[in-house]
Short mmCIF file of C-alpha atoms in Angstrom, two decimals:
data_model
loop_
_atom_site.label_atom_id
_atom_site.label_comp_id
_atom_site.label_asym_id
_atom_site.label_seq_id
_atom_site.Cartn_x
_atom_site.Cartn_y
_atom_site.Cartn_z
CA UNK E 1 148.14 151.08 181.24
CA UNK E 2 147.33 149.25 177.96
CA UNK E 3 144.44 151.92 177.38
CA UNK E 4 146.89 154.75 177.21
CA UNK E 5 149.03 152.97 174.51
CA UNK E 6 146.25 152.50 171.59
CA UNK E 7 145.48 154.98 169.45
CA UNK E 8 141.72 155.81 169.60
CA UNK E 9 140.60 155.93 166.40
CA UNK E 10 137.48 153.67 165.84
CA UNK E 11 134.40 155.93 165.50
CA UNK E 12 130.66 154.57 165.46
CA UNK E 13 130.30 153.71 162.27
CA UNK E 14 133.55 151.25 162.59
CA UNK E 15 132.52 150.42 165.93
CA UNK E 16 128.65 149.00 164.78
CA UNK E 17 130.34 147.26 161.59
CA UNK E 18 132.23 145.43 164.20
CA UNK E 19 129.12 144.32 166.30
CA UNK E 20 127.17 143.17 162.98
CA UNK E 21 130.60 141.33 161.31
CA UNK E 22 131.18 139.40 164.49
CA UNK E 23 127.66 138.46 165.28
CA UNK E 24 126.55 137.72 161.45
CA UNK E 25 128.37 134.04 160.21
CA UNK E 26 127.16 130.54 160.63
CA UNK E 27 123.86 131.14 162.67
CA UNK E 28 121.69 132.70 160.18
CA UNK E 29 122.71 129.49 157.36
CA UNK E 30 123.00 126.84 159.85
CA UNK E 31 120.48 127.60 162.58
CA UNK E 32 116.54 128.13 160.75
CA UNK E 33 116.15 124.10 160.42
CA UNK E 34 117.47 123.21 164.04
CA UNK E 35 114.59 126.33 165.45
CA UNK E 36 112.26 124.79 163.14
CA UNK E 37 112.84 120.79 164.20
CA UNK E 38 112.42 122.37 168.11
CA UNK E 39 109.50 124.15 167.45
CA UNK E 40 107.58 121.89 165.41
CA UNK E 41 106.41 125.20 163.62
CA UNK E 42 107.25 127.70 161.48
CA UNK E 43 105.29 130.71 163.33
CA UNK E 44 106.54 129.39 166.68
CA UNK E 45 110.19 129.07 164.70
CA UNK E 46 109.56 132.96 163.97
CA UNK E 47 108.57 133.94 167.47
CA UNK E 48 111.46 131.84 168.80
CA UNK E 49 113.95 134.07 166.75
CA UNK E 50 112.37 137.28 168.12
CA UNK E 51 112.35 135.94 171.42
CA UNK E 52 116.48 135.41 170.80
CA UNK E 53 116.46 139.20 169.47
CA UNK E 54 114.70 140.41 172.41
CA UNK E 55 116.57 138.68 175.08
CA UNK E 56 119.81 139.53 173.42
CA UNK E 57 118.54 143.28 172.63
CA UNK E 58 117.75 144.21 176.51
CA UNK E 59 121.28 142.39 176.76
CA UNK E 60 123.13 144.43 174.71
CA UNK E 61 121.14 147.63 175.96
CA UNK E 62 121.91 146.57 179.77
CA UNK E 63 125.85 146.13 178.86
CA UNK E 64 125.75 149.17 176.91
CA UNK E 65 125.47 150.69 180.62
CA UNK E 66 127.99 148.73 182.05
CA UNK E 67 130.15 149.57 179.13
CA UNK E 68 130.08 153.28 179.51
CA UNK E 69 130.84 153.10 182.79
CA UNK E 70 133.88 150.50 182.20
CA UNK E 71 135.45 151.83 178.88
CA UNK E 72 137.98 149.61 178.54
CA UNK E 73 139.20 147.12 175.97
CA UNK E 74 138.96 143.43 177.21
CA UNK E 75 134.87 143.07 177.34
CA UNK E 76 133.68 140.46 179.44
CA UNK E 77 136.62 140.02 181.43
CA UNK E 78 136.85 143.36 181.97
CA UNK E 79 132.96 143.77 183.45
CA UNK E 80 133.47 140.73 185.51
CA UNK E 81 136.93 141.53 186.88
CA UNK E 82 136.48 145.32 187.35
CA UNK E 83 132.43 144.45 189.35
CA UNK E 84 132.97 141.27 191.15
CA UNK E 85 137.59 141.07 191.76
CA UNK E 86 140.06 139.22 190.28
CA UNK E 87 138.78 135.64 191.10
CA UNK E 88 135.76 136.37 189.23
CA UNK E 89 137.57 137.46 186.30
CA UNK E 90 140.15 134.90 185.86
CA UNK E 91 137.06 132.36 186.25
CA UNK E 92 135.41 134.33 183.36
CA UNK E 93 138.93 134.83 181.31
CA UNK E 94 139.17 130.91 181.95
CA UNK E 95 136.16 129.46 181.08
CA UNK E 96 136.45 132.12 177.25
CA UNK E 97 140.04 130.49 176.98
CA UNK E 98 139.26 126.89 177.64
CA UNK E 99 135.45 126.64 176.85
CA UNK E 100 134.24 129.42 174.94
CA UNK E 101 136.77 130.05 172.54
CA UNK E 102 137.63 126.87 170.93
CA UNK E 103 133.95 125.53 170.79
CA UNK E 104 133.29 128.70 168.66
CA UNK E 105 136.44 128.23 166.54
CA UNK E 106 135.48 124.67 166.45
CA UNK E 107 131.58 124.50 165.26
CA UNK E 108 132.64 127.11 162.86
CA UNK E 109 134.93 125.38 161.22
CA UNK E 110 132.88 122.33 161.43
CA UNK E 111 130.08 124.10 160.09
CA UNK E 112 132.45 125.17 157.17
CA UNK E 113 133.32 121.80 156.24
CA UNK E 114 130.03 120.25 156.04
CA UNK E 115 128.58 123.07 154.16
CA UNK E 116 131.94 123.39 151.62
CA UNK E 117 131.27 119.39 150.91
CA UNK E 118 127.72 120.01 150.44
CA UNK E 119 128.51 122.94 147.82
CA UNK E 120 131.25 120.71 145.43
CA UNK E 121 129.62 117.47 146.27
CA UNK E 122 132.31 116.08 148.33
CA UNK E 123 132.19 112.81 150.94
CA UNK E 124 130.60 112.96 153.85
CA UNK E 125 133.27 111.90 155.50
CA UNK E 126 135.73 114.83 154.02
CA UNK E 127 133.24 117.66 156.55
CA UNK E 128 135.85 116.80 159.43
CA UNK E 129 139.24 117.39 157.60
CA UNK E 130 138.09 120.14 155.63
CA UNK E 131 136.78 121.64 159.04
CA UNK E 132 140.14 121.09 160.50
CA UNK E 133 142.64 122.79 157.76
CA UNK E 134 140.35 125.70 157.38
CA UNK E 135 141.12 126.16 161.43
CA UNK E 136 144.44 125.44 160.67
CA UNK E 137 144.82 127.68 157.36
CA UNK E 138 143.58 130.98 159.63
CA UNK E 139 145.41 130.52 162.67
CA UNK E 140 148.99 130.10 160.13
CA UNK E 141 147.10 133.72 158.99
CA UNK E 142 147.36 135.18 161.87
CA UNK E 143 150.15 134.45 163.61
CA UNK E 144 151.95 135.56 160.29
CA UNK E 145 151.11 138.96 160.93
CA UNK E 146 147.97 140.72 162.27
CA UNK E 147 148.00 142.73 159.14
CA UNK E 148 147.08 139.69 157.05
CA UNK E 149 144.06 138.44 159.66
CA UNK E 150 142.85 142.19 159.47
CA UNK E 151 142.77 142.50 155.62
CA UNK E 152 141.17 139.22 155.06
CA UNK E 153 138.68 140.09 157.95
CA UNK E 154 138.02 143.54 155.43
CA UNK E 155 137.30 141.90 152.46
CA UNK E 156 135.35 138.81 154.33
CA UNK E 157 133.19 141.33 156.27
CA UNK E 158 131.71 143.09 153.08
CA UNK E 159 131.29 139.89 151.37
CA UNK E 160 129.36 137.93 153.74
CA UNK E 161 126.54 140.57 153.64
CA UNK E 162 125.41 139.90 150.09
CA UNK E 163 123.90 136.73 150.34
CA UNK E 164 121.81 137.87 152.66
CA UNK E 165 120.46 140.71 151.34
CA UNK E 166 119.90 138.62 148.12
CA UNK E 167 117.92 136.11 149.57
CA UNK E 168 115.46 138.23 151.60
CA UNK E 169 114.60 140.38 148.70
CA UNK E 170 114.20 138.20 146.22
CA UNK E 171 112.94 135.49 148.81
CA UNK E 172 110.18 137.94 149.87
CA UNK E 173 109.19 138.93 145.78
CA UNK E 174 109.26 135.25 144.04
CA UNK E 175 108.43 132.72 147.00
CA UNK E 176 104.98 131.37 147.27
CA UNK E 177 105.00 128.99 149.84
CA UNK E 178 102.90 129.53 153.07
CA UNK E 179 105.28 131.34 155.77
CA UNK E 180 103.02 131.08 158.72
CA UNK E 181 101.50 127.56 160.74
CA UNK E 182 103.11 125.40 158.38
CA UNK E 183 104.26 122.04 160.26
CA UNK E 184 107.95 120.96 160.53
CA UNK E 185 106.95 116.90 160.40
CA UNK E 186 108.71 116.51 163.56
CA UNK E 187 107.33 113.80 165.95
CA UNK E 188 109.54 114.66 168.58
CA UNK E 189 108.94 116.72 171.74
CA UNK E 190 108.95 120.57 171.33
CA UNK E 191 111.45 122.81 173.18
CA UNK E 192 111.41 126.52 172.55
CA UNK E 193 114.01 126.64 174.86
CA UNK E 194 116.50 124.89 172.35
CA UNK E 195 115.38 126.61 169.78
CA UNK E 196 115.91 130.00 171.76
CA UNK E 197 119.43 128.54 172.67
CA UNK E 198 119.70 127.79 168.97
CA UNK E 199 118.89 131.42 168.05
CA UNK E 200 120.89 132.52 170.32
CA UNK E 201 124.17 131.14 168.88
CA UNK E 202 123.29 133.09 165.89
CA UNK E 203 123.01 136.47 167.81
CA UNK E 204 126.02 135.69 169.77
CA UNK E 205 129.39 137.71 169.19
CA UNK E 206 127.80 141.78 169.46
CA UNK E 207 130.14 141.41 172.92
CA UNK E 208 133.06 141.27 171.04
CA UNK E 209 133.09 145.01 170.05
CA UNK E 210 134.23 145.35 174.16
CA UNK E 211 137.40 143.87 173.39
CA UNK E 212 138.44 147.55 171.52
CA UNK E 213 136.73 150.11 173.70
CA UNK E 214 140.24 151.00 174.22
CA UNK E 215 140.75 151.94 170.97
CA UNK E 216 137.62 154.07 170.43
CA UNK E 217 137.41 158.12 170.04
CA UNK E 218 134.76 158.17 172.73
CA UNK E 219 134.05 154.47 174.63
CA UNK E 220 130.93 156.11 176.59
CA UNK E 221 128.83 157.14 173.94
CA UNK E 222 129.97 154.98 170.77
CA UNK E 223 130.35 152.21 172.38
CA UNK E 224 126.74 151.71 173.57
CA UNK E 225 125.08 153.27 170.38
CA UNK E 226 126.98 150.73 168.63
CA UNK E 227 126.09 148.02 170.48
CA UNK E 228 122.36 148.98 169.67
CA UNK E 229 122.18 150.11 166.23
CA UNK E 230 124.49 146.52 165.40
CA UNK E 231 122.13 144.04 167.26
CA UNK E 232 119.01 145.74 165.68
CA UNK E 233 120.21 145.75 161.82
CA UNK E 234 121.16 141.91 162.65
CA UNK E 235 117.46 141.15 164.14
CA UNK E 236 115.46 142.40 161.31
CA UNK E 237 117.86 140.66 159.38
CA UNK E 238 117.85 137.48 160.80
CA UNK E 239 113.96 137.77 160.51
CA UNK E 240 114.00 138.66 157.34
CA UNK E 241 115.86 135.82 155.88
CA UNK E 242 113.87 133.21 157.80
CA UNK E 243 110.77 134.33 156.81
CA UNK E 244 112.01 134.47 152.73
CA UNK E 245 113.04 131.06 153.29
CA UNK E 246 109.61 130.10 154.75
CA UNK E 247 107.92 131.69 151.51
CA UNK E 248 110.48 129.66 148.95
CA UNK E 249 110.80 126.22 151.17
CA UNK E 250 108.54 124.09 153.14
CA UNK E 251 108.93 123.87 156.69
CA UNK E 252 109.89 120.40 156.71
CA UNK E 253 111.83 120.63 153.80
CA UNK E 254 114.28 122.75 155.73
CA UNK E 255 114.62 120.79 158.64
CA UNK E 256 115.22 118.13 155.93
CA UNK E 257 118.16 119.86 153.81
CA UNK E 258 119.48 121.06 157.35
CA UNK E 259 122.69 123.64 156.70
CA UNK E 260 122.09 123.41 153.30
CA UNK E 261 118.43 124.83 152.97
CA UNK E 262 120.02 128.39 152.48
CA UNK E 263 121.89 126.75 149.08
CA UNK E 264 119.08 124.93 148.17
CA UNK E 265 116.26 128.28 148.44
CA UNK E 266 119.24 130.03 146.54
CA UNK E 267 119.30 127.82 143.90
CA UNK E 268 115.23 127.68 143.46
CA UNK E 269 115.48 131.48 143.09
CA UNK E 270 118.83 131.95 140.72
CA UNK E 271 119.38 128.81 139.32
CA UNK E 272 122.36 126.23 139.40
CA UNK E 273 124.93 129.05 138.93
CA UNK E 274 123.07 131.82 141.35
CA UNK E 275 122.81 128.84 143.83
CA UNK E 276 125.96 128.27 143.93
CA UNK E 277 127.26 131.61 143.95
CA UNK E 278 124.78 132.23 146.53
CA UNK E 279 126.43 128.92 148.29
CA UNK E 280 129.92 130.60 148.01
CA UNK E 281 128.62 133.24 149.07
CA UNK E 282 127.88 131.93 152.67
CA UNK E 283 131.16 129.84 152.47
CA UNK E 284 132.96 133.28 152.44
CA UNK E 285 130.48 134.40 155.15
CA UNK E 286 131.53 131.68 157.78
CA UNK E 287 135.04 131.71 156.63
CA UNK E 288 135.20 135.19 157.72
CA UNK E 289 133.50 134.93 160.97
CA UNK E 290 136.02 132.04 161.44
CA UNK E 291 139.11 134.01 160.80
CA UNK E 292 137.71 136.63 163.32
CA UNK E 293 137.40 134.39 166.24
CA UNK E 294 140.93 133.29 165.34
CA UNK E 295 141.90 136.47 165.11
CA UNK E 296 140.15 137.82 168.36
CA UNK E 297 140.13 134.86 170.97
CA UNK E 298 143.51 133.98 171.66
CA UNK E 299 143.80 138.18 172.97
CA UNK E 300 141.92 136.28 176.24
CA UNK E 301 144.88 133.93 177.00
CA UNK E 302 147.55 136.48 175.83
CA UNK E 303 146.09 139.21 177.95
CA UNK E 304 146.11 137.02 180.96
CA UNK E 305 149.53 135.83 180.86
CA UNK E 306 150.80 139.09 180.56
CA UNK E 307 149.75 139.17 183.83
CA UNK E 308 151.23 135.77 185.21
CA UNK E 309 147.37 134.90 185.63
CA UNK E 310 147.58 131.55 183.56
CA UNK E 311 149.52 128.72 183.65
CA UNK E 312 152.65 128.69 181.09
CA UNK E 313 152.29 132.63 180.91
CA UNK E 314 155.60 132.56 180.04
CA UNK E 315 155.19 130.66 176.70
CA UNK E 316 151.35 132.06 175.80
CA UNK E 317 152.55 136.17 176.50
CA UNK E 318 155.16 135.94 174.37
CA UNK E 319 155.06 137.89 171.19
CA UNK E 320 156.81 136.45 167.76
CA UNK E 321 159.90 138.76 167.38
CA UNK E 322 159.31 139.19 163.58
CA UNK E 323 155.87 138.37 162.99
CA UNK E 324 154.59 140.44 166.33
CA UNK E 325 151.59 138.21 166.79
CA UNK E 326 151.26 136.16 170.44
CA UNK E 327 152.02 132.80 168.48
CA UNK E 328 151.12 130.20 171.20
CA UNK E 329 148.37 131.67 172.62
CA UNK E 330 146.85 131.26 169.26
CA UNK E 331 148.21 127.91 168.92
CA UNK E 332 146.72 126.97 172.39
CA UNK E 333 143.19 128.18 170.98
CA UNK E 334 143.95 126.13 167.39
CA UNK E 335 144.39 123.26 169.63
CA UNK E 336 141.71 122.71 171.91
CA UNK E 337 139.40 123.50 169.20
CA UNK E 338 140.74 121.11 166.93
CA UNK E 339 140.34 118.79 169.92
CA UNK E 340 136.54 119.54 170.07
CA UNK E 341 135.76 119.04 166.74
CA UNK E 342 137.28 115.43 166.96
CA UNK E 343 134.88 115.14 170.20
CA UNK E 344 131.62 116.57 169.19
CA UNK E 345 129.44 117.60 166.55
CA UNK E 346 128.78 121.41 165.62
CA UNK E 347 125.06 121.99 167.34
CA UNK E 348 126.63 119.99 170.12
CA UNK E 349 129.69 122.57 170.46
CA UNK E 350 126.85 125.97 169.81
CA UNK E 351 125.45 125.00 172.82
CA UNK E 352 128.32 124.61 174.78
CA UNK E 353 129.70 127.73 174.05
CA UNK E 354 125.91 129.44 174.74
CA UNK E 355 125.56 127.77 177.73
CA UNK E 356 129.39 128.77 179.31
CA UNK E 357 129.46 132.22 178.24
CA UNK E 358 125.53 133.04 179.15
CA UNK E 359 126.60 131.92 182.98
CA UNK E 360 129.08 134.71 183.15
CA UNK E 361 126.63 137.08 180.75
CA UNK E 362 124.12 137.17 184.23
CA UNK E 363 127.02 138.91 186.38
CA UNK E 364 127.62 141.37 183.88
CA UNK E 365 123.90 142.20 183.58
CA UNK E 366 123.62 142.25 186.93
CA UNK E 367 126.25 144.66 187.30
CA UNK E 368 124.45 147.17 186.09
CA UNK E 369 122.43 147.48 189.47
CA UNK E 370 125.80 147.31 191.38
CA UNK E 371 127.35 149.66 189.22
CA UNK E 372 124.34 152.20 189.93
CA UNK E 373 125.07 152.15 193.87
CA UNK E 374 128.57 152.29 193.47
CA UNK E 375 129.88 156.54 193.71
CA UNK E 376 133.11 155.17 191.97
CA UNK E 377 131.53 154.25 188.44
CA UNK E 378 128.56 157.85 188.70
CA UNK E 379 131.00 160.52 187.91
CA UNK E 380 130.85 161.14 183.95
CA UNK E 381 134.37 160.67 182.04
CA UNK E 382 133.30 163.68 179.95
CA UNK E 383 131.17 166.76 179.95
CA UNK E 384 128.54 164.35 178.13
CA UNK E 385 125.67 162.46 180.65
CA UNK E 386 126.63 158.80 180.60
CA UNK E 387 124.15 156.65 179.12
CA UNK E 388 121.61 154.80 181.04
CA UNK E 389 120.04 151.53 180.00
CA UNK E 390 115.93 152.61 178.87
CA UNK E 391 113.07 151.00 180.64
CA UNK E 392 115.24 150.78 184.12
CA UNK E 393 114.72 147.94 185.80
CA UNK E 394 112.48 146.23 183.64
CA UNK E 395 115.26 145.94 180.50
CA UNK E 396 118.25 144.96 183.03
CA UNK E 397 115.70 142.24 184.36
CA UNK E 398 114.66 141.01 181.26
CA UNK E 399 118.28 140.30 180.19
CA UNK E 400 118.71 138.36 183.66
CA UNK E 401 115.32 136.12 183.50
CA UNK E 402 116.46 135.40 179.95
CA UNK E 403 120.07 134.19 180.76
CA UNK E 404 118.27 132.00 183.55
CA UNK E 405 115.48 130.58 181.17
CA UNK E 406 118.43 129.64 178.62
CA UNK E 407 120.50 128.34 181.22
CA UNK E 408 117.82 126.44 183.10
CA UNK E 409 116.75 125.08 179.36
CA UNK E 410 120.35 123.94 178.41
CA UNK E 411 120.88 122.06 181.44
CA UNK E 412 117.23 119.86 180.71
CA UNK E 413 118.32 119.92 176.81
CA UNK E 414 122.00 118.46 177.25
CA UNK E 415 122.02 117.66 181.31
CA UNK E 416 126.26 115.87 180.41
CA UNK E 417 127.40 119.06 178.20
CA UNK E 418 126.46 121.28 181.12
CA UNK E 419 127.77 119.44 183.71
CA UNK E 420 131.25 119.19 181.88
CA UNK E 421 130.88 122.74 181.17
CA UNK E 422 130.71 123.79 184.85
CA UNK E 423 133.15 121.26 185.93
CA UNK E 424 135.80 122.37 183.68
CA UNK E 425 135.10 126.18 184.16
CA UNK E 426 135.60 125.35 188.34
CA UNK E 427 138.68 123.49 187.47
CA UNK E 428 139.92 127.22 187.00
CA UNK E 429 139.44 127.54 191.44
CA UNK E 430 142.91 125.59 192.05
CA UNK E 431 144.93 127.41 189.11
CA UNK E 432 143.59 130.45 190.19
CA UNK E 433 144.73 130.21 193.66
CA UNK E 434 148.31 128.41 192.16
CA UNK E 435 149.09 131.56 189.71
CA UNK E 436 148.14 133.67 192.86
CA UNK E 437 150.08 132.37 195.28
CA UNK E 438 153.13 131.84 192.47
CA UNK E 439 153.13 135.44 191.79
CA UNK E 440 153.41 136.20 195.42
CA UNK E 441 156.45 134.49 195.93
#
């Protein structure tokens, strides 16, 4: 019913800026020394990013399938509920809302804080607070008005690329450090699977574009091409900028600096001022990716209430009269994030989120196979052949043996974040089956 009611006017070229504006933010800046420290390596760093591209690339080219058979605004929840019933879905909607969701908003704004100290040389102790009013600062944004998220989310979005761009090419020209084989001076053990996990935080997001297939001229073939084209620019990308930060810094100098090695290569190539504009720049960057989680996550809980499917749907579906905006859904998000950055660190939080959401991710790529036997989802919505994922079965599988090597890796790398992870996502069993059986009285 919602479908019928939004006006479809996103076309591909919207559609893909959405997939590379939601997946590019914190990752690319905060990620390169945690791969590095897990690999030991700077080649083995490299590969471990490609690895991340190519897992989430068959991904996004086995849910482009699923997508064009599903066309629907809502994403994951959507796939989940529409495949596998209503349980499934709430489990998935649940585990976005109460896991997903916040840790994101959370390690964003965490990563925000530590990284706006770093740039104006503030306390160590100020990363917390300033993490905490820039959550609180975007979610006053948005429930003001969605017209005020959006046009921030405009000017953000085009900002946040120039950094980038900036420090591959002139990372690639003036550096002259070694790129490949160059050690990290970590004694530790080496775990490409956290540093895949690690990568993988930085690819997340290209899902997100689901949430408006309702809103697109033509959901079947923009959405997947999207999809695509999006998560390709951002892996040559994210390449890119690891390897020009190789050739200006050290391997173990950026596992050293940390989230600031991006500043500190900027500042080696422009100087104090092109540093820190450089430095501003990626402020902006992660700001922005902030403000569109805000923005965009608290649609989960809001959706769901709308359909009596959550507790206190009565409070979280409710719409502001003047400012139209579902107010305490987003200050249910606000909250529990808040509460996780007073609980946990940022790379702690990254892999939560990874590890919640990639459980769910293997349904939906296994969906695809479903989806193929099912007579329901084979007839084309339009005169056009719906798309079909390349390289069938091998792409569909790859996606799936991925999700289970990340999962599989997560549980070894942080056995108590897991375990809370799946214990609070199965909490969702008894309110499920509460909301249910409400509803039916």
């Amino acid at each position: 019913m919602m479908n019928t009611e939004l006006k479809r006017s996103i076309g591909f070229m919207t559609a893909t800026a959405i997939v590379i504006g939601t997946v590019i933010g914190s990752g690319i800046f905060m990620k390169p020394a945690i791969v590095i420290d897990s690999t030991g390596n700077s080649t083995l760093a490299l590969l471990a990013w490609i690895i991340g591209g190519i897992i989430t690339l068959a991904s996004g080219l086995t849910i482009a399938e699923v997508s064009s058979k599903i066309p629907e605004t809502g994403g994951l929840y959507v796939y989940i509920e529409k495949v596998y019933g209503r349980f499934w879905g709430f489990l998935c909607g649940w585990m976005q809302t109460i896991i997903y969701g916040p840790a994101v908003i959370g390690a964003l704004g965490l990563y925000f804080g530590a990284l706006f100290a770093g740039v104006f040389a503030l306390p160590k102790e100020s990363e917390l607070w300033i993490g905490i009013i820039a959550v609180l600062f975007l979610s006053v944004v948005n429930m003001l008005g969605s017209q005020f998220g959006g046009m921030v989310q405009s000017v953000l979005t085009a900002a946040k690329l120039l950094p980038i761009f900036l420090i591959i090419i002139f990372g690639v020209v003036k550096g002259n450090v070694p790129i490949f084989n160059m050690d990290s001076g970590n004694s530790q053990t080496i775990s490409m699977g956290a540093a895949v996990l690690a990568t993988l935080w930085a690819y997340d997001g290209w899902m997100n574009v689901g949430f408006v297939a309702g809103e697109m001229k033509n959901p079947a073939k923009t959405l997947p091409k999207a999809i695509i084209t999006g998560i390709l620019i951002v892996m040559f990308a994210y390449v890119a900028v690891n390897v020009a930060l190789l050739h200006v810094l050290r391997a173990d100098e950026i596992v050293a600096l940390g989230p600031n090695a991006a500043s500190e290569a900027a500042t080696i190539l422009f100087g104090a001022f092109g540093g820190k504009f450089i430095a501003i720049g990626i402020l902006i960057s992660i700001f922005g990716c902030l403000n569109g989680k805000i923005l965009t996550f608290p649609r989960m809980p809001f959706a769901m209430a709308t359909d009596g499917l959550f507790p206190f749907s009565k409070y979280l579906a409710h719409i502001h009269p003047t400012w139209r905006t579902p107010v305490f859904a987003t200050l249910a998000q606000m909250a529990i994030a808040i509460v996780m950055m007073l609980l946990g660190n940022a790379d702690r939080l990254t892999d939560i989120a990874i590890f919640s959401v990639f459980l769910f991710y293997g349904f939906a790529f296994y969906a695809v196979f479903l989806l193929r036997k099912s007579s329901l989802f084979n007839e084309p919505l339009s005169n056009e052949p719906l798309y079909r994922v390349p390289l069938y079965p091998f792409t569909p599988i790859v996606a799936i043996v991925g999700t289970a090597y990340i999962i599989m890796s997560t549980v070894l790398h942080a056995p108590l974040d897991t375990f809370l992870s799946i214990v609070v996502t199965l909490s969702g069993i008894p309110v499920y089956y509460a909301m249910t059986k409400k509803r039916q009285g």
